[in-house]
Short mmCIF file of C-alpha atoms and ligand atoms in Angstrom, two decimals:
data_model
loop_
_atom_site.label_atom_id
_atom_site.label_comp_id
_atom_site.label_asym_id
_atom_site.label_seq_id
_atom_site.Cartn_x
_atom_site.Cartn_y
_atom_site.Cartn_z
CA UNK I 6 -54.39 -61.11 223.94
CA UNK I 7 -57.54 -61.74 222.12
CA UNK I 8 -60.46 -63.99 224.12
CA UNK I 9 -61.13 -67.33 223.01
CA UNK I 10 -64.29 -66.54 221.25
CA UNK I 11 -63.11 -63.94 219.35
CA UNK I 12 -60.48 -65.88 218.08
CA UNK I 13 -63.29 -68.66 217.20
CA UNK I 14 -65.41 -66.09 215.36
CA UNK I 15 -62.49 -64.68 213.03
CA UNK I 16 -61.64 -68.16 212.22
CA UNK I 17 -64.97 -68.69 211.21
CA UNK I 18 -64.82 -65.94 208.74
CA UNK I 19 -61.27 -66.17 207.48
CA UNK I 20 -60.38 -69.83 208.04
CA UNK I 21 -57.33 -71.05 210.80
CA UNK I 22 -54.31 -69.93 208.44
CA UNK I 23 -55.60 -66.45 208.01
CA UNK I 24 -55.69 -65.45 211.49
CA UNK I 25 -51.83 -64.93 212.22
CA UNK I 26 -51.10 -64.81 216.04
CA UNK I 27 -47.35 -65.47 216.02
CA UNK I 28 -44.79 -62.85 217.21
CA UNK I 29 -42.89 -62.64 213.96
CA UNK I 30 -46.10 -61.98 212.15
CA UNK I 31 -47.48 -59.53 214.53
CA UNK I 32 -44.29 -57.49 214.42
CA UNK I 33 -44.13 -57.62 210.46
CA UNK I 34 -47.76 -56.49 210.09
CA UNK I 35 -47.86 -54.04 213.09
CA UNK I 36 -45.58 -51.43 211.66
CA UNK I 37 -44.90 -49.42 208.74
CA UNK I 38 -41.72 -47.92 207.53
CA UNK I 39 -41.29 -45.80 210.65
CA UNK I 40 -39.04 -46.85 213.67
CA UNK I 41 -40.78 -44.76 216.34
CA UNK I 42 -43.27 -47.27 217.77
CA UNK I 43 -43.34 -50.99 218.91
CA UNK I 44 -45.66 -52.91 216.88
CA UNK I 45 -48.12 -54.72 219.35
CA UNK I 46 -51.31 -55.69 217.65
CA UNK I 47 -53.48 -58.45 219.09
CA UNK I 48 -53.62 -60.34 215.88
CA UNK I 49 -53.51 -60.04 212.05
CA UNK I 50 -56.56 -61.35 209.95
CA UNK I 51 -56.04 -61.80 205.84
CA UNK I 52 -59.41 -61.73 204.32
CA UNK I 53 -60.06 -62.99 201.02
CA UNK I 54 -63.33 -61.15 199.78
CA UNK I 55 -65.26 -57.94 200.69
CA UNK I 56 -67.71 -59.95 202.23
CA UNK I 57 -65.31 -61.60 204.94
CA UNK I 58 -63.93 -57.77 205.42
CA UNK I 59 -67.55 -56.69 206.11
CA UNK I 60 -67.81 -59.53 208.83
CA UNK I 61 -64.59 -58.57 210.57
CA UNK I 62 -65.72 -54.87 210.74
CA UNK I 63 -69.01 -56.22 212.39
CA UNK I 64 -67.51 -58.32 214.83
CA UNK I 65 -64.94 -55.67 215.71
CA UNK I 66 -68.09 -53.50 216.51
CA UNK I 67 -69.68 -55.82 218.55
CA UNK I 68 -66.38 -56.74 220.64
CA UNK I 69 -65.22 -53.17 220.62
CA UNK I 70 -61.87 -54.24 218.80
CA UNK I 71 -60.20 -51.37 217.07
CA UNK I 72 -58.82 -52.34 213.47
CA UNK I 73 -55.64 -51.16 211.95
CA UNK I 74 -56.02 -51.48 208.23
CA UNK I 75 -52.54 -52.83 206.42
CA UNK I 76 -51.71 -52.44 202.80
CA UNK I 77 -48.03 -52.47 201.82
CA UNK I 78 -46.87 -50.62 204.95
CA UNK I 79 -44.63 -48.52 203.20
CA UNK I 80 -45.79 -45.43 205.00
CA UNK I 81 -43.63 -42.90 206.66
CA UNK I 82 -45.96 -41.44 209.20
CA UNK I 83 -46.90 -44.01 210.95
CA UNK I 84 -50.58 -44.40 209.41
CA UNK I 85 -50.15 -48.57 209.70
CA UNK I 86 -48.83 -48.63 212.90
CA UNK I 87 -50.76 -50.94 215.39
CA UNK I 88 -49.18 -50.18 218.88
CA UNK I 89 -52.26 -50.76 221.23
CA UNK I 90 -53.52 -54.12 220.58
CA UNK I 91 -55.43 -53.48 217.58
CA UNK I 92 -56.73 -56.05 215.18
CA UNK I 93 -54.63 -55.48 211.84
CA UNK I 94 -56.78 -56.16 208.65
CA UNK I 95 -54.37 -56.80 205.95
CA UNK I 96 -55.88 -56.73 202.36
CA UNK I 97 -52.80 -58.74 200.51
CA UNK I 98 -54.97 -61.51 199.43
CA UNK I 99 -57.67 -59.12 197.75
CA UNK I 100 -55.39 -58.05 195.03
CA UNK I 101 -56.72 -59.56 191.67
CA UNK I 102 -58.05 -57.51 188.59
CA UNK I 103 -61.52 -57.94 188.91
CA UNK I 104 -62.54 -56.04 185.65
CA UNK I 105 -60.72 -54.55 182.76
CA UNK I 106 -62.67 -52.00 180.59
CA UNK I 107 -60.79 -51.13 177.68
CA UNK I 108 -63.63 -48.97 176.38
CA UNK I 109 -63.81 -46.72 179.84
CA UNK I 110 -59.64 -47.28 180.03
CA UNK I 111 -60.33 -48.58 183.53
CA UNK I 112 -59.49 -51.31 185.82
CA UNK I 113 -61.27 -52.70 188.94
CA UNK I 114 -58.99 -54.07 191.42
CA UNK I 115 -58.52 -55.59 194.81
CA UNK I 116 -57.27 -52.88 197.24
CA UNK I 117 -54.11 -55.39 198.19
CA UNK I 118 -52.65 -55.38 194.50
CA UNK I 119 -49.09 -53.82 194.44
CA UNK I 120 -48.62 -50.70 192.69
CA UNK I 121 -46.18 -52.03 190.19
CA UNK I 122 -48.47 -54.74 189.33
CA UNK I 123 -51.07 -52.28 188.27
CA UNK I 124 -48.51 -50.49 186.41
CA UNK I 125 -47.56 -53.56 184.58
CA UNK I 126 -50.96 -54.76 184.00
CA UNK I 127 -51.66 -51.37 182.34
CA UNK I 128 -48.63 -51.47 180.24
CA UNK I 129 -49.47 -54.97 179.13
CA UNK I 130 -52.99 -53.27 177.89
CA UNK I 131 -51.26 -50.56 175.94
CA UNK I 132 -52.04 -48.17 178.51
CA UNK I 133 -50.26 -46.29 181.49
CA UNK I 134 -51.05 -45.95 185.56
CA UNK I 135 -49.10 -42.58 185.84
CA UNK I 136 -48.71 -42.65 190.04
CA UNK I 137 -45.27 -43.75 190.63
CA UNK I 138 -42.64 -43.58 193.24
CA UNK I 139 -39.79 -45.74 194.60
CA UNK I 140 -42.01 -47.84 196.73
CA UNK I 141 -44.15 -48.88 193.79
CA UNK I 142 -42.60 -52.63 194.15
CA UNK I 143 -44.45 -53.25 197.57
CA UNK I 144 -47.01 -50.59 198.29
CA UNK I 145 -50.42 -51.41 197.48
CA UNK I 146 -53.25 -49.54 195.74
CA UNK I 147 -55.07 -49.45 198.58
CA UNK I 148 -52.63 -48.08 200.69
CA UNK I 149 -52.00 -45.43 198.03
CA UNK I 150 -55.40 -44.43 198.00
CA UNK I 151 -55.53 -44.36 201.65
CA UNK I 152 -52.99 -41.99 201.69
CA UNK I 153 -53.44 -40.22 198.44
CA UNK I 154 -50.05 -41.05 197.55
CA UNK I 155 -48.15 -38.58 195.21
CA UNK I 156 -44.79 -39.40 193.76
CA UNK I 157 -42.69 -38.40 191.05
CA UNK I 158 -44.93 -37.63 188.45
CA UNK I 159 -47.51 -35.19 189.89
CA UNK I 160 -46.34 -32.19 188.08
CA UNK I 161 -48.11 -33.69 185.31
CA UNK I 162 -50.29 -36.64 186.14
CA UNK I 163 -51.39 -35.17 189.56
CA UNK I 164 -51.91 -37.32 192.81
CA UNK I 165 -53.61 -40.65 193.26
CA UNK I 166 -56.90 -38.93 193.57
CA UNK I 167 -56.61 -38.15 190.29
CA UNK I 168 -57.03 -41.77 188.66
CA UNK I 169 -59.66 -43.13 191.31
CA UNK I 170 -62.84 -43.53 189.36
CA UNK I 171 -64.54 -45.65 191.94
CA UNK I 172 -64.32 -47.57 195.36
CA UNK I 173 -65.64 -50.42 197.07
CA UNK I 174 -65.60 -49.77 200.82
CA UNK I 175 -66.82 -50.93 204.20
CA UNK I 176 -67.48 -48.19 206.57
CA UNK I 177 -66.62 -48.05 210.13
CA UNK I 178 -70.03 -49.43 210.78
CA UNK I 179 -69.80 -52.18 208.80
CA UNK I 180 -72.03 -51.18 205.62
CA UNK I 181 -70.66 -51.73 202.18
CA UNK I 182 -70.45 -48.71 200.22
CA UNK I 183 -70.01 -48.64 196.23
CA UNK I 184 -68.90 -45.04 195.64
CA UNK I 185 -68.80 -43.61 192.24
CA UNK I 186 -68.87 -46.83 190.34
CA UNK I 187 -66.47 -45.59 187.65
CA UNK I 188 -68.50 -42.77 186.45
CA UNK I 189 -66.67 -39.91 184.60
CA UNK I 190 -69.60 -37.72 185.45
CA UNK I 191 -71.46 -37.89 188.51
CA UNK I 192 -73.12 -34.78 190.11
CA UNK I 193 -75.33 -36.31 192.89
CA UNK I 194 -74.21 -34.52 196.08
CA UNK I 195 -71.55 -34.98 198.19
CA UNK I 196 -68.76 -37.39 196.47
CA UNK I 197 -67.71 -39.60 199.33
CA UNK I 198 -65.24 -41.50 197.40
CA UNK I 199 -63.04 -38.31 198.07
CA UNK I 200 -63.51 -38.76 201.77
CA UNK I 201 -62.14 -42.10 201.72
CA UNK I 202 -58.83 -40.93 199.54
CA UNK I 203 -56.35 -39.62 201.83
CA UNK I 204 -58.53 -40.72 205.19
CA UNK I 205 -55.90 -43.10 206.43
CA UNK I 206 -57.76 -45.96 207.28
CA UNK I 207 -59.84 -43.92 209.89
CA UNK I 208 -63.38 -44.10 207.88
CA UNK I 209 -63.38 -47.65 206.81
CA UNK I 210 -61.26 -50.40 204.73
CA UNK I 211 -61.16 -49.88 201.10
CA UNK I 212 -61.44 -53.27 199.38
CA UNK I 213 -61.68 -52.49 195.54
CA UNK I 214 -60.86 -49.50 193.42
CA UNK I 215 -61.81 -48.56 190.05
CA UNK I 216 -58.60 -47.14 188.63
CA UNK I 217 -58.70 -44.75 185.38
CA UNK I 218 -55.68 -45.70 182.95
CA UNK I 219 -54.06 -43.00 180.59
CA UNK I 220 -52.46 -43.27 177.53
CA UNK I 221 -48.99 -44.35 177.45
CA UNK I 222 -45.98 -41.53 177.61
CA UNK I 223 -43.67 -41.32 174.48
CA UNK I 224 -39.89 -41.97 175.30
CA UNK I 225 -38.87 -39.94 178.61
CA UNK I 226 -35.94 -37.72 178.51
CA UNK I 227 -33.91 -36.61 181.77
CA UNK I 228 -32.16 -34.03 182.43
CA UNK I 229 -29.95 -33.11 185.59
CA UNK I 230 -28.65 -29.98 186.25
CA UNK I 231 -25.98 -28.79 188.65
CA UNK I 232 -27.34 -25.76 190.26
CA UNK I 233 -25.46 -23.14 192.08
CA UNK I 234 -27.96 -22.34 194.90
CA UNK I 235 -31.53 -23.01 196.53
CA UNK I 236 -32.68 -19.73 194.89
CA UNK I 237 -31.62 -20.76 191.21
CA UNK I 238 -33.37 -23.80 191.38
CA UNK I 239 -36.66 -21.89 191.21
CA UNK I 240 -35.40 -19.96 188.36
CA UNK I 241 -34.45 -23.09 186.49
CA UNK I 242 -37.90 -24.28 187.23
CA UNK I 243 -39.91 -21.36 185.89
CA UNK I 244 -37.60 -21.22 182.72
CA UNK I 245 -38.26 -24.93 181.82
CA UNK I 246 -41.59 -25.13 182.76
CA UNK I 247 -42.73 -21.93 180.85
CA UNK I 248 -41.50 -23.40 177.62
CA UNK I 249 -41.39 -27.46 178.01
CA UNK I 250 -44.17 -29.80 179.14
CA UNK I 251 -42.41 -31.33 181.77
CA UNK I 252 -43.48 -34.70 183.79
CA UNK I 253 -41.14 -34.22 186.79
CA UNK I 254 -38.96 -31.56 188.18
CA UNK I 255 -36.98 -32.68 191.14
CA UNK I 256 -34.35 -31.68 193.19
CA UNK I 257 -31.56 -32.91 195.78
CA UNK I 258 -28.73 -31.60 197.26
CA UNK I 259 -25.15 -32.32 197.10
CA UNK I 260 -25.19 -34.17 200.44
CA UNK I 261 -28.07 -36.52 199.17
CA UNK I 262 -25.84 -37.23 195.98
CA UNK I 263 -22.97 -38.06 198.39
CA UNK I 264 -24.79 -40.46 200.05
CA UNK I 265 -26.52 -42.32 196.97
CA UNK I 266 -23.29 -42.56 195.02
CA UNK I 267 -21.18 -43.68 198.08
CA UNK I 268 -24.00 -46.28 199.13
CA UNK I 269 -25.38 -47.34 196.39
CA UNK I 270 -22.61 -47.16 193.61
CA UNK I 271 -24.16 -44.95 191.33
CA UNK I 272 -22.05 -43.05 189.06
CA UNK I 273 -22.44 -39.11 189.86
CA UNK I 274 -24.14 -37.32 186.69
CA UNK I 275 -20.81 -35.30 185.87
CA UNK I 276 -17.87 -34.39 187.52
CA UNK I 277 -18.61 -30.68 188.65
CA UNK I 278 -19.83 -30.82 192.28
CA UNK I 279 -22.76 -28.14 193.03
CA UNK I 280 -24.68 -27.30 195.97
CA UNK I 281 -28.01 -28.53 194.45
CA UNK I 282 -29.33 -30.57 191.45
CA UNK I 283 -32.44 -30.22 189.54
CA UNK I 284 -33.55 -33.34 187.80
CA UNK I 285 -36.31 -32.77 185.16
CA UNK I 286 -38.18 -35.26 182.66
CA UNK I 287 -40.00 -34.22 179.63
CA UNK I 288 -41.21 -36.67 176.66
CA UNK I 289 -39.10 -36.93 173.30
CA UNK I 290 -42.43 -36.15 171.79
CA UNK I 291 -40.24 -34.87 168.66
CA UNK I 292 -36.60 -33.57 168.03
CA UNK I 293 -37.51 -29.73 168.22
CA UNK I 294 -38.24 -30.76 172.24
CA UNK I 295 -34.79 -31.58 172.22
CA UNK I 296 -33.45 -28.62 170.54
CA UNK I 297 -35.90 -26.51 173.00
CA UNK I 298 -34.38 -28.27 176.25
CA UNK I 299 -30.94 -27.39 175.05
CA UNK I 300 -31.58 -23.69 174.15
CA UNK I 301 -33.15 -23.53 177.91
CA UNK I 302 -30.24 -25.03 179.13
CA UNK I 303 -28.07 -22.36 177.41
CA UNK I 304 -30.17 -19.87 179.08
CA UNK I 305 -29.96 -21.43 182.56
CA UNK I 306 -25.95 -21.54 182.26
CA UNK I 307 -25.75 -17.84 180.75
CA UNK I 308 -27.89 -16.73 183.91
CA UNK I 309 -25.25 -18.45 185.99
CA UNK I 310 -27.97 -20.50 187.63
CA UNK I 311 -26.88 -23.65 186.22
CA UNK I 312 -23.07 -24.78 186.49
CA UNK I 313 -23.23 -28.19 184.59
CA UNK I 314 -25.55 -30.62 182.95
CA UNK I 315 -26.16 -33.78 181.40
CA UNK I 316 -29.40 -34.87 178.91
CA UNK I 317 -29.87 -38.53 179.07
CA UNK I 318 -29.05 -40.15 175.62
CA UNK I 319 -30.95 -43.62 176.03
CA UNK I 320 -33.69 -44.86 178.30
CA UNK I 321 -31.39 -46.92 180.25
CA UNK I 322 -29.27 -43.65 181.10
CA UNK I 323 -32.57 -41.84 181.82
CA UNK I 324 -33.38 -44.67 184.54
CA UNK I 325 -29.77 -44.53 185.75
CA UNK I 326 -30.10 -40.79 186.46
CA UNK I 327 -33.61 -41.34 187.93
CA UNK I 328 -31.86 -43.90 190.46
CA UNK I 329 -30.17 -40.87 191.88
CA UNK I 330 -33.08 -39.19 192.89
CA UNK I 331 -35.13 -42.24 193.83
CA UNK I 332 -32.85 -44.27 196.03
CA UNK I 333 -32.38 -40.97 198.25
CA UNK I 334 -34.92 -42.13 200.93
CA UNK I 335 -33.96 -45.66 201.20
CA UNK I 336 -30.32 -45.06 201.34
CA UNK I 337 -30.91 -42.47 204.15
CA UNK I 338 -32.60 -45.04 206.44
CA UNK I 339 -29.15 -45.98 207.62
CA UNK I 340 -29.30 -42.53 209.75
CA UNK I 341 -32.58 -42.89 210.97
CA UNK I 342 -33.89 -39.67 209.69
CA UNK I 343 -36.60 -37.56 211.11
CA UNK I 344 -38.69 -36.60 208.03
CA UNK I 345 -40.45 -33.43 207.05
CA UNK I 346 -42.98 -33.63 204.25
CA UNK I 347 -43.91 -30.10 203.67
CA UNK I 348 -45.27 -28.04 200.99
CA UNK I 349 -46.12 -24.20 199.72
CA UNK I 350 -47.43 -23.03 196.75
CA UNK I 351 -44.62 -22.78 194.00
CA UNK I 352 -45.08 -19.13 193.72
CA UNK I 353 -44.32 -19.03 197.69
CA UNK I 354 -41.28 -21.38 197.37
CA UNK I 355 -38.43 -18.93 197.05
CA UNK I 356 -39.08 -17.00 200.07
CA UNK I 357 -40.39 -19.97 202.12
CA UNK I 358 -36.92 -21.64 201.46
CA UNK I 359 -35.01 -18.51 202.49
CA UNK I 360 -36.69 -18.89 205.82
CA UNK I 361 -36.93 -22.41 206.42
CA UNK I 362 -33.17 -22.69 205.49
CA UNK I 363 -32.41 -20.00 208.29
CA UNK I 364 -34.48 -21.69 210.71
CA UNK I 365 -32.99 -25.45 210.35
CA UNK I 366 -29.74 -23.60 210.25
CA UNK I 367 -30.29 -22.24 213.35
CA UNK I 368 -32.11 -24.85 215.12
CA UNK I 369 -29.87 -27.86 213.91
CA UNK I 370 -26.15 -26.23 214.03
CA UNK I 371 -25.04 -29.62 214.58
CA UNK I 372 -27.41 -32.11 212.55
CA UNK I 373 -26.78 -33.28 209.23
CA UNK I 374 -29.60 -31.97 206.97
CA UNK I 375 -30.45 -33.65 203.35
CA UNK I 376 -32.70 -31.45 201.19
CA UNK I 377 -34.57 -33.17 198.20
CA UNK I 378 -38.22 -33.63 197.07
CA UNK I 379 -40.79 -32.53 194.24
CA UNK I 380 -40.07 -29.22 194.15
CA UNK I 381 -41.92 -28.72 191.14
CA UNK I 382 -44.88 -29.40 193.27
CA UNK I 383 -43.76 -27.41 195.70
CA UNK I 384 -43.06 -30.27 198.07
CA UNK I 385 -39.55 -30.62 200.35
CA UNK I 386 -38.49 -33.64 202.03
CA UNK I 387 -36.17 -32.30 204.83
CA UNK I 388 -34.38 -34.97 206.35
CA UNK I 389 -32.93 -34.54 209.61
CA UNK I 390 -30.08 -37.26 210.17
CA UNK I 391 -29.75 -38.59 213.64
CA UNK I 392 -26.40 -37.95 215.23
CA UNK I 393 -24.74 -41.56 216.58
CA UNK I 394 -24.46 -39.97 219.58
CA UNK I 395 -28.06 -39.70 220.22
CA UNK I 396 -30.45 -42.13 221.01
CA UNK I 397 -33.70 -42.22 219.19
CA UNK I 398 -35.75 -40.62 221.87
CA UNK I 399 -33.34 -37.91 222.76
CA UNK I 400 -33.05 -37.16 218.62
CA UNK I 401 -36.76 -37.30 217.92
CA UNK I 402 -37.56 -34.93 221.40
CA UNK I 403 -35.00 -32.69 219.40
CA UNK I 404 -36.91 -32.75 216.32
CA UNK I 405 -40.41 -32.38 217.65
CA UNK I 406 -39.36 -28.74 219.08
CA UNK I 407 -38.25 -27.69 215.68
CA UNK I 408 -41.23 -29.00 213.99
CA UNK I 409 -43.33 -26.66 215.72
CA UNK I 410 -41.32 -23.83 214.49
CA UNK I 411 -41.61 -25.43 211.02
CA UNK I 412 -45.51 -25.51 211.62
CA UNK I 413 -45.58 -22.15 212.46
CA UNK I 414 -43.68 -20.91 209.33
CA UNK I 415 -46.08 -23.09 207.38
CA UNK I 416 -48.99 -21.41 208.78
CA UNK I 417 -48.06 -18.14 207.57
CA UNK I 418 -47.08 -19.41 204.28
CA UNK I 419 -50.39 -21.50 204.02
CA UNK I 420 -48.63 -24.61 203.65
CA UNK I 421 -49.09 -28.17 204.54
CA UNK I 422 -47.42 -30.15 206.88
CA UNK I 423 -47.87 -33.19 205.13
CA UNK I 424 -47.89 -32.83 201.22
CA UNK I 425 -47.89 -36.60 200.31
CA UNK I 426 -47.08 -38.98 203.22
CA UNK I 427 -50.12 -38.30 205.45
CA UNK I 428 -50.72 -37.41 209.02
CA UNK I 429 -50.90 -40.76 210.79
CA UNK I 430 -49.01 -40.51 214.21
CA UNK I 431 -46.11 -38.49 213.26
CA UNK I 432 -47.92 -35.21 212.04
CA UNK I 433 -51.14 -35.43 214.11
CA UNK I 434 -49.77 -32.71 216.87
CA UNK I 435 -49.16 -30.30 213.89
CA UNK I 436 -52.06 -30.64 212.07
CA UNK I 437 -53.57 -27.44 213.57
CA UNK I 438 -51.03 -25.52 211.51
CA UNK I 439 -52.63 -26.48 208.31
CA UNK I 440 -56.27 -26.96 208.95
CA UNK I 441 -58.63 -24.74 211.12
CA UNK I 442 -60.26 -25.59 214.25
CA UNK I 443 -63.60 -25.19 212.34
CA UNK I 444 -62.15 -27.90 209.76
CA UNK I 445 -60.95 -30.44 212.28
CA UNK I 446 -64.36 -30.09 214.02
CA UNK I 447 -66.01 -31.31 210.74
CA UNK I 448 -63.25 -33.98 210.23
CA UNK I 449 -64.06 -35.35 213.79
CA UNK I 450 -68.17 -35.16 212.70
CA UNK I 451 -67.21 -36.87 209.53
CA UNK I 452 -65.23 -39.78 211.39
CA UNK I 453 -68.22 -40.18 213.47
CA UNK I 454 -70.75 -40.44 210.67
CA UNK I 455 -68.63 -43.35 209.09
CA UNK I 456 -67.48 -44.92 212.05
CA UNK I 457 -69.76 -44.38 215.05
CA UNK I 458 -67.83 -46.55 217.61
CA UNK I 459 -64.54 -45.40 216.77
CA UNK I 460 -62.87 -48.72 215.69
CA UNK I 461 -61.05 -47.57 212.82
CA UNK I 462 -57.65 -46.97 212.97
CA UNK I 463 -58.11 -44.62 216.28
CA UNK I 464 -55.21 -42.41 217.01
CA UNK I 465 -54.39 -41.69 213.55
CA UNK I 466 -54.91 -38.42 212.00
CA UNK I 467 -56.22 -36.79 214.76
CA UNK I 468 -57.37 -38.07 218.70
C1 2HG N 20 -39.78 -39.49 197.90
O1 2HG N 20 -39.77 -38.50 197.46
C2 2HG N 20 -40.33 -40.21 199.38
O2 2HG N 20 -38.43 -39.89 198.00
C3 2HG N 20 -39.92 -40.49 200.49
O3 2HG N 20 -41.68 -39.84 199.34
C4 2HG N 20 -39.43 -38.94 200.74
O4 2HG N 20 -38.28 -40.27 202.53
C5 2HG N 20 -38.52 -39.34 202.11
O5 2HG N 20 -38.78 -38.25 203.28
ZN1 ZN N 21 -42.01 -37.94 197.78
#
């Protein structure tokens, strides 16, 4: 419970209707997509400006009140979970287009802007915001930046980081910082903007972002290929990426396809069933590209890597094929999966896959495992489905042991324990498999510099 004087001061800052204390609101704003923790914030505030955010952070410093920044809460690692009486600061109302600059091809928006709205805005200007993922309809740009979100087009366009030209933030000490100011070139020492990207709310709150926009892509073509085994996916990737400018290269297993077709009513791409499927996308810059894609398909068939395939003939068909991949995560929620979001360099993927496959087969003989991910980026989303007979806690306890083994394997392959979902609460115990002790110490020092009273999202990323 928040003491009365603090409630009064918060109301002074944001107005009475913007301070939420009801149980439904606390439950809704205190949790992300994870199901392992219970929401227990002390209150939720909805500031309407950067000045209000600053006043809240200053008050929190005076009262030693921990803050959890909140965006669309679509995160999968517990980064936006408020489970220990924290104050949730939700950026929902700071969601406007602040300035569009066609000459710079950039737009400054409030951090609470929904990702899909930014994509729509870019399109209306004849431009393109290329970071895209299944949760773009509810995730917010500030949260995307705080987690450096990736998604389905990283192979061509990079992660969120590549598109952030400037940030206005309030750090944990309550200072306002305007970082990089939209500049394309700015070699003036440490680029503090990049520290905030992927910082998961541990350094401060992102209030506004200047986003670089791209030229729009030409019509996308999508191919789904039925692949005979895991190793062949990498052969197919090598074959296609050598000759085509791919915008995506995703994969999923037959189990993933079975679940998506059964639960979403989508049609399978073709009749042949294969252990794995590759989904690749390229732009139809001219007809020769289609001939090239078909020729590469033949090469893959001749080599025995690919057993069947389909090439989209229209934009609608391309979008429908994408649904087979994009709807997997949402479909799997039914089984309360334990999620792994791991990556290694693409060149190491063939050996890594063999070892991780053996490891999970040995450790999870009775569990159903669904493989999918952005394999073109070296990123696997290994989802372990909870058997009905186990409680969430029992299931989690079993998964945690295996996570340490996966962590050791990742350390051996110099991979990442969190490729794109962030660390939050879920992965912090495994961070040391990807970051050295010196790096961890430096990260703690950086946090101290930005957040001296340790009020910003404590317990996330590291303790
Ligand atoms: C995806 O690629 C998302 O579909 C979610 O990053 C992955 O739910 C997951 O494991
Ligand atoms: Zn993903």
